[in-house]
XYZ file of C-alpha atoms in Angstrom:
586
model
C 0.000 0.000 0.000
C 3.025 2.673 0.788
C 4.420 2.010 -2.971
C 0.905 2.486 -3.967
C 0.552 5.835 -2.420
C 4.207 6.943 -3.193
C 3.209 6.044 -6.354
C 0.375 7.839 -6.680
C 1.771 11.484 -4.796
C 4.545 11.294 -7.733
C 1.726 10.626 -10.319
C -0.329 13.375 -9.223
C 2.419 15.843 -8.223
C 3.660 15.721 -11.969
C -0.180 16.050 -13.223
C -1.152 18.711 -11.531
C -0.314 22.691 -12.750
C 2.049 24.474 -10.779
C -0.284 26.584 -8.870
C -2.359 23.392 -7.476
C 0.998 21.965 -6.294
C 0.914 24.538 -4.076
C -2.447 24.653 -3.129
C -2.678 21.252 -2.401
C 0.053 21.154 0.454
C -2.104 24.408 1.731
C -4.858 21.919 1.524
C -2.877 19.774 3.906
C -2.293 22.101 6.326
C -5.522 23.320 6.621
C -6.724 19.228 7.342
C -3.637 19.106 9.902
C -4.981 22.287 11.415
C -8.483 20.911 11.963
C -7.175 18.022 13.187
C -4.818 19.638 15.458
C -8.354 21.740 16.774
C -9.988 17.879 17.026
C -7.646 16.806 19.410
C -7.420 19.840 21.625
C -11.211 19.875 21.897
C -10.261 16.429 23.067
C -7.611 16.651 25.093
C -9.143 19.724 27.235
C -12.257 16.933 27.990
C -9.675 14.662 29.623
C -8.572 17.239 32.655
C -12.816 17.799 32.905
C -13.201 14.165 33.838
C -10.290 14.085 36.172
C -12.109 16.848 38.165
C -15.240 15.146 38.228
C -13.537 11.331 38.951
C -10.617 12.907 41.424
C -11.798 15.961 43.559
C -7.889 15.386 45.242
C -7.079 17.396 41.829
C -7.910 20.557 43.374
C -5.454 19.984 46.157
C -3.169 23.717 46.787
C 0.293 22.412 44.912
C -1.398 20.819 42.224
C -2.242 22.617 38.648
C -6.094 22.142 38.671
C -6.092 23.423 42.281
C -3.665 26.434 41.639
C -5.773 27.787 38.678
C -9.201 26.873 41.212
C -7.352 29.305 43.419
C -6.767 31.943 41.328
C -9.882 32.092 39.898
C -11.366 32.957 43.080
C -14.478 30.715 42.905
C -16.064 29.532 46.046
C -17.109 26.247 44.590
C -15.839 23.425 42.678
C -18.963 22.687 40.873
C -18.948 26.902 39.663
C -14.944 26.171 38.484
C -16.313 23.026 36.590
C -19.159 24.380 34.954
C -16.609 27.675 33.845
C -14.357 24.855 32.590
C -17.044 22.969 30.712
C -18.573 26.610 28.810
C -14.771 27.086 27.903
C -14.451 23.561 26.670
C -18.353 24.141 24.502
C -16.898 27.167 23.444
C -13.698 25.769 21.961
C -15.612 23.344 20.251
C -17.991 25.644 18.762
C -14.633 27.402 17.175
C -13.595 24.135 15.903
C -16.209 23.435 14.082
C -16.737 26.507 12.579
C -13.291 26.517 11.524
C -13.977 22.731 10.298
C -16.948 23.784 7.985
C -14.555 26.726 6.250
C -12.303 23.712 5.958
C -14.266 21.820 4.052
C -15.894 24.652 1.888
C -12.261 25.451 0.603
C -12.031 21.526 0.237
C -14.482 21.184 -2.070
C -13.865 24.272 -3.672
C -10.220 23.083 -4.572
C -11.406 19.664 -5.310
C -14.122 21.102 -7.856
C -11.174 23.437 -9.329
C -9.289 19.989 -10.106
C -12.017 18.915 -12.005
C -12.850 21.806 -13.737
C -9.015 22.345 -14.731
C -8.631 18.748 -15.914
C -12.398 18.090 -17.487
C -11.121 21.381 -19.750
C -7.822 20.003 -20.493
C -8.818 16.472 -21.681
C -11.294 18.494 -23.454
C -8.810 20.133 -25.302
C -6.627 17.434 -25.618
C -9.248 15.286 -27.594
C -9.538 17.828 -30.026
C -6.333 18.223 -30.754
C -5.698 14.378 -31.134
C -7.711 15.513 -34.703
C -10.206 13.280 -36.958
C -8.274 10.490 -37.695
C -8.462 9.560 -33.396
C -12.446 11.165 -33.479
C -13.213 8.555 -36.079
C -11.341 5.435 -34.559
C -12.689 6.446 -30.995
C -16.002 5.478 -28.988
C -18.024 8.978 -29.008
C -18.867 7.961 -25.330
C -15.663 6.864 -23.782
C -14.633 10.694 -25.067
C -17.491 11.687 -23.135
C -16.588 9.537 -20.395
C -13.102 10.311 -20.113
C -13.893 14.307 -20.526
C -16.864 14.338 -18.226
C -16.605 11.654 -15.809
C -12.800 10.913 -15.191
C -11.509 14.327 -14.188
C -14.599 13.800 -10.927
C -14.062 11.075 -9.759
C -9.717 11.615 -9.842
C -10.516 14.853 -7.578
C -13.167 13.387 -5.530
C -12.236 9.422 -5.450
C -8.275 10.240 -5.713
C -7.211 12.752 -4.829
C -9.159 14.229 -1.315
C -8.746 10.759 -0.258
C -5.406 10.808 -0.654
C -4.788 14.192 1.507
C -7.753 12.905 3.754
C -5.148 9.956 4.239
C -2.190 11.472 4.899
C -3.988 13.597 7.213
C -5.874 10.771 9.268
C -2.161 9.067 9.330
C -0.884 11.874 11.259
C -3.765 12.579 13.777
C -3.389 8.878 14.482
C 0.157 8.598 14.900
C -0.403 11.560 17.508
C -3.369 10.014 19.483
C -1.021 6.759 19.489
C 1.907 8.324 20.822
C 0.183 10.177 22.912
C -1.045 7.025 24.605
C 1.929 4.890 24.480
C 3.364 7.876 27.105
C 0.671 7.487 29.068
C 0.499 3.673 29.174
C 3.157 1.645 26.378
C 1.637 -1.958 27.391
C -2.083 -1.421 27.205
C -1.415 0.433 23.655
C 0.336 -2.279 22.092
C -1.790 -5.132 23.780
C -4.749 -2.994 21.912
C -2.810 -2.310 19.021
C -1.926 -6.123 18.755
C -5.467 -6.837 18.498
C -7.072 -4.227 16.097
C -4.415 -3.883 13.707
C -4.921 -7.538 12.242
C -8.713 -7.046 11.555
C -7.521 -3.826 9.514
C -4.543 -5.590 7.144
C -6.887 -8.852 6.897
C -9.734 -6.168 5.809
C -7.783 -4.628 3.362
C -5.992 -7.748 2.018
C -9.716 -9.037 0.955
C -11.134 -5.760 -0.174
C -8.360 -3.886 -2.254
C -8.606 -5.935 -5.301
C -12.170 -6.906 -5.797
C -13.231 -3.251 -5.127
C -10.281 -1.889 -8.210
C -12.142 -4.641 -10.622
C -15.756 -3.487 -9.496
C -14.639 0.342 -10.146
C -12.905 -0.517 -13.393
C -16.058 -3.159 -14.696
C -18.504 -0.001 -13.503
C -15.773 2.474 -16.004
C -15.954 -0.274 -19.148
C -19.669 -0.460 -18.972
C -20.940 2.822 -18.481
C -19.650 3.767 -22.268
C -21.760 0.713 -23.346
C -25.193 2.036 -21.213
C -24.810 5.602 -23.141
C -23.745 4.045 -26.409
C -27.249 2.340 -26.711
C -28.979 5.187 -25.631
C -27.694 7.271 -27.884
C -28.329 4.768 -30.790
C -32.224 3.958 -29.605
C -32.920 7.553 -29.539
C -31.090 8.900 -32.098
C -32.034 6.282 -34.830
C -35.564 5.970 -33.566
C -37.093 5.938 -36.892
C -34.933 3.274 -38.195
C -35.140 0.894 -34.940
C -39.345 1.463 -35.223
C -39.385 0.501 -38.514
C -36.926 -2.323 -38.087
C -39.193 -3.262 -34.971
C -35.604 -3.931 -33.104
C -36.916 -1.898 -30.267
C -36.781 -5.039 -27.652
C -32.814 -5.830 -28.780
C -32.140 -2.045 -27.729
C -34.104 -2.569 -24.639
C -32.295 -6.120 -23.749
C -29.108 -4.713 -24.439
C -30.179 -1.634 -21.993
C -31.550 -3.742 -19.468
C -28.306 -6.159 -19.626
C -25.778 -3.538 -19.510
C -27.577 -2.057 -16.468
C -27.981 -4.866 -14.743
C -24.665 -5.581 -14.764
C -23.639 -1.738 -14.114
C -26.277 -2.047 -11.185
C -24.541 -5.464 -9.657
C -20.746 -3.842 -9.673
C -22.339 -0.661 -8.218
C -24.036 -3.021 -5.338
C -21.119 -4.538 -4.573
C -18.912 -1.791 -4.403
C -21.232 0.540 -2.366
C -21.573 -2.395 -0.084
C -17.269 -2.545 -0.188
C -17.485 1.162 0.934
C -19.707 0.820 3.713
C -17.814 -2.142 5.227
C -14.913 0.045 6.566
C -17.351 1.385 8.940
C -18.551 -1.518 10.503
C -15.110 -3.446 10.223
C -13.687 -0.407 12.124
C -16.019 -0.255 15.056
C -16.037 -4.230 15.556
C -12.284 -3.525 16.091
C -13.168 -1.076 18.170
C -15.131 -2.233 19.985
C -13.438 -5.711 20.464
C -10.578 -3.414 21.747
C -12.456 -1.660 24.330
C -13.756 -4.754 26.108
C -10.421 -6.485 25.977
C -9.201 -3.409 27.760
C -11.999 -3.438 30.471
C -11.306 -7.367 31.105
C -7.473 -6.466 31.114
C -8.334 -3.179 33.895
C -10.294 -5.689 35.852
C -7.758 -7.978 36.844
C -4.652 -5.595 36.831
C -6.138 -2.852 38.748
C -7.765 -3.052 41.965
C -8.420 0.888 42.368
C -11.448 1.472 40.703
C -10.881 5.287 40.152
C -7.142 4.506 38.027
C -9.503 2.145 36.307
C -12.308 4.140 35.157
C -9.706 6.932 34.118
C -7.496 4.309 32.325
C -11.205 4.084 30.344
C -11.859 7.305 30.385
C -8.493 8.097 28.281
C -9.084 5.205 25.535
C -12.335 5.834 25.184
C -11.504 9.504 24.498
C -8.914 8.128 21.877
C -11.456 5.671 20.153
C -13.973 8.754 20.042
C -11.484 10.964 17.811
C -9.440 7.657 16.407
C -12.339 5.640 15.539
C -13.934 8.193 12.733
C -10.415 8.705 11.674
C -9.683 4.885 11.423
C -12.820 4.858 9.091
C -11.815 7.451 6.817
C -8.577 6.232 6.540
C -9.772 2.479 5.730
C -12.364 4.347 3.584
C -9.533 6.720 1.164
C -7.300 3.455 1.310
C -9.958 1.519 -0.650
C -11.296 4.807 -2.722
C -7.582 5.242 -3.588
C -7.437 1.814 -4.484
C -10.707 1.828 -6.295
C -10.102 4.371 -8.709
C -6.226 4.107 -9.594
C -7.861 3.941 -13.583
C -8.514 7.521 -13.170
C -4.531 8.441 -12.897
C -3.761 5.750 -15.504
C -5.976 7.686 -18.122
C -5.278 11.318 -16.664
C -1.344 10.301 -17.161
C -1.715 8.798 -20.571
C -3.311 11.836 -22.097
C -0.973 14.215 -20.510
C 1.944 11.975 -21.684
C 0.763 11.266 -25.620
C -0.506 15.003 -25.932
C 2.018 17.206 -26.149
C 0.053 20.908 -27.099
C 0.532 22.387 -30.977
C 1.631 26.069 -31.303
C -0.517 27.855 -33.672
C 1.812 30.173 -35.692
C -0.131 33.762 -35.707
C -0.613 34.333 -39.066
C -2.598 36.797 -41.377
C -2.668 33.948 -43.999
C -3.729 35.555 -47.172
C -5.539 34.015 -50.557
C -4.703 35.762 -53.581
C -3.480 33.140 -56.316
C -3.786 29.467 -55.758
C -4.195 26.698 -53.714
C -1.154 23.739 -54.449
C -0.766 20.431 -53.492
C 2.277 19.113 -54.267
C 2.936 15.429 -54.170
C 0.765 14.316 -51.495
C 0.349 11.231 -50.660
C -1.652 9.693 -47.645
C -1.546 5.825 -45.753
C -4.208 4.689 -43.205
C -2.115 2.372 -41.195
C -1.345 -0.283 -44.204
C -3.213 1.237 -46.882
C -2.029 3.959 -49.692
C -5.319 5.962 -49.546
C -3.358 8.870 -52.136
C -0.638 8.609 -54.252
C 1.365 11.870 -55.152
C -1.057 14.085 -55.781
C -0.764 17.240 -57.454
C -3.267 19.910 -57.657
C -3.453 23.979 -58.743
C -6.654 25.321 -57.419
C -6.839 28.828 -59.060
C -8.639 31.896 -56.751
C -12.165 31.987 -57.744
C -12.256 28.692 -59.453
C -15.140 25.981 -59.635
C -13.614 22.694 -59.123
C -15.281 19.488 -59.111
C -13.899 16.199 -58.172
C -15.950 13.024 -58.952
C -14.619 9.146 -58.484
C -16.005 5.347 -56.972
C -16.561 5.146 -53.288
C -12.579 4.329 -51.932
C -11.402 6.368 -54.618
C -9.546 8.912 -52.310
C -12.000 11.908 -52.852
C -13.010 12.431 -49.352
C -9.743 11.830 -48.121
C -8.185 14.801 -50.161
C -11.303 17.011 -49.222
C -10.044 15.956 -45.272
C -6.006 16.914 -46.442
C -7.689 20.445 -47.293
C -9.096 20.595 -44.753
C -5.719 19.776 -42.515
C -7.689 17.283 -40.706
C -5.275 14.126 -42.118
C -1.095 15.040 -41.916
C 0.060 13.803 -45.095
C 2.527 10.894 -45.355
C 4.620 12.982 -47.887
C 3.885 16.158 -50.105
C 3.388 19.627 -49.360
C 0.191 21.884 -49.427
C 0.291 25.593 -49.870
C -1.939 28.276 -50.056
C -0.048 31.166 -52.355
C 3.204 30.658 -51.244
C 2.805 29.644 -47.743
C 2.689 26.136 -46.571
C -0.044 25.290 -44.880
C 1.136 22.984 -41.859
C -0.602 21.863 -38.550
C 0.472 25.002 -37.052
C -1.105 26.703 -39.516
C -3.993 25.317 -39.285
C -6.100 27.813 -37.845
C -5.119 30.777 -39.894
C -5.944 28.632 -42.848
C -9.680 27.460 -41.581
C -10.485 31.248 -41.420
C -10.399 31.168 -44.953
C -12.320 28.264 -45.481
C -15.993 26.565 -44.948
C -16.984 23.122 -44.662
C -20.400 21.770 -45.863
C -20.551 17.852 -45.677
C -23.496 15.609 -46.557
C -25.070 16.047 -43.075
C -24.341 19.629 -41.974
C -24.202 19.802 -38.223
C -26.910 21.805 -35.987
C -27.652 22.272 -32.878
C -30.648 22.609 -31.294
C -30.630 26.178 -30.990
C -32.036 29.370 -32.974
C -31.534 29.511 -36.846
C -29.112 32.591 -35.661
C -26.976 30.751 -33.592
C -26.287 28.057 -36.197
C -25.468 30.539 -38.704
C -23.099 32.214 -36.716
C -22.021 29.219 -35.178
C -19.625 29.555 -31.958
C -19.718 33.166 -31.650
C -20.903 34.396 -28.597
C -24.566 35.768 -28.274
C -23.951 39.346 -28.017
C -21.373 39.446 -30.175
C -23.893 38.034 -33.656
C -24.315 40.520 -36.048
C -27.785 39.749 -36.996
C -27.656 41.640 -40.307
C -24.712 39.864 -41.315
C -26.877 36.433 -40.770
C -29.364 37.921 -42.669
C -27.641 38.519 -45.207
C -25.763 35.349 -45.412
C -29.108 33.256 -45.226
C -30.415 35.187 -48.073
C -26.865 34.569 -50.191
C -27.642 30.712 -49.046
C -30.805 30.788 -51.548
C -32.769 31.100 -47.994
C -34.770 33.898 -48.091
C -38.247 32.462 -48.065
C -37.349 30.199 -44.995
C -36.879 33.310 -43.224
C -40.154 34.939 -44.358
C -42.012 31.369 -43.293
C -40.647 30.942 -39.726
C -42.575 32.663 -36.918
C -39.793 34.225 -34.867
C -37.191 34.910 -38.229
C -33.952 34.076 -37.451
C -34.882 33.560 -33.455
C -36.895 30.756 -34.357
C -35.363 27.273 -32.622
C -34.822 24.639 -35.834
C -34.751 21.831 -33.657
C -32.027 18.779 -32.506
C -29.740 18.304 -35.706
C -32.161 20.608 -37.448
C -35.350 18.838 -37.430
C -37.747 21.367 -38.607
C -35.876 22.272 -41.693
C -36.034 20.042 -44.623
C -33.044 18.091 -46.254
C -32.350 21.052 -48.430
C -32.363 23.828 -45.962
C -30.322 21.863 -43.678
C -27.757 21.985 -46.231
C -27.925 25.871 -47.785
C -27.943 26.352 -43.499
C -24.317 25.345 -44.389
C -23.835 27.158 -47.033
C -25.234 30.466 -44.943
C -22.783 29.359 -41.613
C -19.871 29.620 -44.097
C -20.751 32.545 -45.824
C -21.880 34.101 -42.395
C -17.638 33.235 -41.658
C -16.728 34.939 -44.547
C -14.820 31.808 -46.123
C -13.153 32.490 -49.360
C -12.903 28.569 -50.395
C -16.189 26.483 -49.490
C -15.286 22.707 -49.846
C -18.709 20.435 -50.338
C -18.055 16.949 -49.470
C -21.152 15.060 -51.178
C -23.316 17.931 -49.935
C -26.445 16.952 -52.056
C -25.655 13.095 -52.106
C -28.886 12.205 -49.952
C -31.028 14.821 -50.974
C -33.771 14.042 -54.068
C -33.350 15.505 -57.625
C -35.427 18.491 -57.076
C -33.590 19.756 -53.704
C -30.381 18.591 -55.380
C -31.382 21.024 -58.383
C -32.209 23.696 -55.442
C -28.445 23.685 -53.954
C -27.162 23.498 -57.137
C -29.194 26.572 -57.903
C -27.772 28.180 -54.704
C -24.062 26.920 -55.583
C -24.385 28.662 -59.565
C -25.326 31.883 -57.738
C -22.451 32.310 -55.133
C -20.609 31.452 -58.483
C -20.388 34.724 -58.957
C -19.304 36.091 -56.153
C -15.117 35.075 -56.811
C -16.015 32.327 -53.883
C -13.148 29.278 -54.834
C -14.780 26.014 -54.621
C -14.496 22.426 -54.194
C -16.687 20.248 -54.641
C -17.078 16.285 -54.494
C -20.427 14.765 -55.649
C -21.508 11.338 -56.756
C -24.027 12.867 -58.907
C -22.501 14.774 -62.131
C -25.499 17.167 -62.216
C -24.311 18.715 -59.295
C -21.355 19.563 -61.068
C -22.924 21.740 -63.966
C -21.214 25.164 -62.382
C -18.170 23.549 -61.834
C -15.210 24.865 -64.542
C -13.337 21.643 -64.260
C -13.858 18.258 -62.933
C -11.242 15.842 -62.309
C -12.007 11.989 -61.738
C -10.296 10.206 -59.289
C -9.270 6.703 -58.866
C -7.141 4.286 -56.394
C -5.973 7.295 -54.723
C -4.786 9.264 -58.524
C -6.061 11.884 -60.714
C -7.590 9.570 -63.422
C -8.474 12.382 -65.617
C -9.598 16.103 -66.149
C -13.021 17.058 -68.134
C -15.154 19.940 -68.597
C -18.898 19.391 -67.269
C -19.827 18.655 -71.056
C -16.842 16.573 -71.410
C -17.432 14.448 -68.257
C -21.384 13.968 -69.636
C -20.460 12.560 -72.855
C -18.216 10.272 -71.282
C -20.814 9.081 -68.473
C -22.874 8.488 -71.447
């Protein structure tokens, strides 16, 4: 268990920022202090029962009867009841002092969470699409949402909480081998084995119960997310009771490790105060035969049972962090893999401008085994309509994802003008561009906030949005919705049709100001007659020196485009003109 916890102090140390570091050993010294204020509430209760047990305490010579002296009180019981209000009063301190103790606790603790939850968050996104794609979209969530808690809460505070309960122990216990060496260890001799027997049994079946409850919980939100999201599809499939027995399975099981491990936590308690306990009455068996004066006796009691009352709820919470600690040691595994594999990219500040061309030059792109491109090169000229049309496999999508810096090429270079555009360069590059795929992403928020999508509230210009839905071939929409542009459209824009979902993308870019607009089979799921409708849109902003890309499986989409290159096993096949490209389909 030490190595464990050295371990895990050096695993934590390194993860947390520099300012934490600091705050957490002011953490510690705020749980020593309240400690410290524990025990002298304590410790003042054991001269109160030697007045009451001993009245040959207030003896002249002796310190309780000095300070009865010089008090001036006529009686003992006024002295004791002066005592007792100082001893409630110290107490009330205390635990005042105890309750700002734990508000900055769980403040700091929170701050953790917050700090790492943010981090992770980042860290994800920088990991970029090829990880996005090959990952479990709720281990992300579980990882960003749910790891970073329970490390601060389940880790970490037990961890201090145990160092702390260490020390006030070690006091108590020293403080009573002073007063009486052979009745601590005979004690100590009989509690201690219930503890390491405890913990041998517990440690490992409560890490496997925490780490089943982490591998499932992905799975419970995974088929959640799939019953509700593809309701139509699971209706019409009538699959509804394999989503529901998968549910109920997955639960179940979740609910069994949660059982057991709840029932692991509680334990310590019990486990504790039968040791306790068991103690207590070996030492009144042990006072009956070896002491025959009744009063040494029943303050020989009086003392331990003053010690269990502070060491007991300290015994619990330090069995309790020991197996929380224990419990959750996944939580610094992940934490310490991401901040290992991570390291941040530097975004070179960069007024990237788009005057000429766009080049690739030679680029070539491998998904682990696989050649996916094979030295590619490309001129994209300012203002030019560029369609690129090819088989499912045929590398299309994967060049629209190089342009869009999502995918570091194996080899070749990619420049905009002059200026290569690398992964530090990647967001002084995306100002310049917008990105409408075949299922344009919205939120469910106000047409408004998906056009300008992530800018802040008060800072939408809602002429600008205006403006770019009516560019977008979405003019009437606005004239048919009740509230304009404050009207809500729905989760993933359900109250918009197919097409307006799509010229939605169209407006978010334009909104954006993007100079290049890359369509990645933007109108492949859409029927003729909305197809003809974005088409429509796309001729328009033709016009307007907008550069664009566009991949499409249908060649009518193509009609605006000024050349269209075919693609196949990851090469440029050939180059046609819309006419061209027609006759040839033909």
């Amino acid at each position: 268990m030490l190595k464990i916890l050295l371990t895990d102090f050096r695993l934590i140390y390194a993860l947390l920022p520099q300012e934490k570091r600091r705050q957490s050993l002011g953490i510690l010294v705020l749980l020593l202090l309240s400690s410290v204020l524990d025990l002298a509430g304590l410790s003042a209760l054991i001269p109160l029962f030697l007045v009451v047990l001993d009245p040959t305490v207030f003896e002249p010579g002796k310190l309780i009867g000095d300070l009865f002296m010089w008090t001036g009180f006529e009686t003992q019981n006024a002295f004791i009841i002066l005592f007792s209000s100082l001893i409630f009063f110290v107490v009330i301190i205390k635990n005042g002092l105890g309750l700002l103790i734990q508000f900055v606790l769980a403040r700091f603790s929170f701050s953790i969470q917050q700090i790492f939850s943010i981090k992770l968050f980042e860290k994800y996104f920088n990991r970029g699409l090829l990880f996005i794609k090959s990952s479990n979209s709720n281990s992300i969530a579980r990882d960003v949402n749910g790891v970073p808690g329970k490390f601060s809460t389940e880790l970490l505070l037990p961890l201090l909480n145990l160092t702390n309960e260490l020390i006030v122990i070690s006091i108590i216990l020293i403080g009573l081998l002073l007063y009486n060496p052979y009745v601590v260890l005979m004690v100590f001799a009989i509690v201690l084995p219930t503890f390491v027997l405890f913990y041998g049994f517990a440690k490992n079946r409560v890490q496997f119960y925490a780490e089943k409850m982490f591998e499932i919980s992905p799975r419970i939100s995974r088929t959640l997310f799939e019953s509700f999201f593809g309701f139509v599809d699971v209706k019409v499939s009538n699959t509804e009771n394999k989503f529901l027995d998968e549910y109920r399975t997955n639960l179940k099981e979740s609910l069994h490790y949660t059982v057991l491990n709840q029932t692991f936590r509680i334990a310590p308690t019990k486990v504790v105060e039968t040791s306790m306990i068991l103690g207590i009455l070996v030492l009144i068996c042990f006072g009956l035969y070896y002491y025959e004066d009744k009063n040494q006796l029943l303050t020989l009691l009086s003392v331990f049972a003053l010690a269990a009352y502070r060491t007991l709820p300290s015994a619990n919470r330090l069995m309790v962090s020991m197996i929380q600690i224990r419990a959750h040691q996944y939580t610094l595994d992940v934490l310490n893999r991401i901040h290992l594999e991570l390291p941040e990219e530097e975004q070179e500040e960069l007024n990237l401008k788009f005057e000429k061309q766009i080049q690739m030059k030679d680029l070539s792109f491998s998904f682990e085994t696989e050649t996916i491109l094979k030295n590619v090169s490309l001129n994209i000229r300012k203002g030019e309509r560029l369609g690129i049309v090819g088989k499912s496999g045929s590398g299309k999508s994967t060049l629209m994802n190089l342009l869009l810096l999502f995918y570091p090429p194996k080899s070749g270079s990619l420049y905009c003008d002059d200026v290569e555009l690398t992964v530090h360069r990647q967001r002084a590059w995306r100002k310049l561009i917008g990105y409408v795929p075949q299922d344009v992403f919205l939120n469910d928020g106000t047409l408004r906030e998906n056009v300008a999508f992530g800018i802040v509230d008060s800072e939408i210009d809602d002429e600008k949005v205006e403006t770019a839905l009516e560019r977008a071939s979405l003019g009437d929409l606005l004239k048919d919705l009740p509230d304009g542009i404050h009207s809500r459209i729905g989760e993933r824009g359900s109250k918009l049709s197919g097409g307006q979902r799509q010229r939605g993308g169209i407006a978010r870019a334009l909104y954006h100001g993007a100079e290049v607009l890359l369509f990645d089979e933007a109108t492949s799921a859409l029927d003729n007659q909305t197809e003809k409708e974005i088409t429509d849109s796309i001729g328009l902003l033709s016009d307007e020196n907008i550069t664009m890309v566009i991949i499409a499986h249908r060649v009518s989409t193509l009609k605006h485009c000024s050349r269209i290159l075919e693609m196949e096993d990851g090469i440029i096949k050939g180059e046609y003109t819309y006419d061209e490209l027609i006759r040839e389909v033909v």
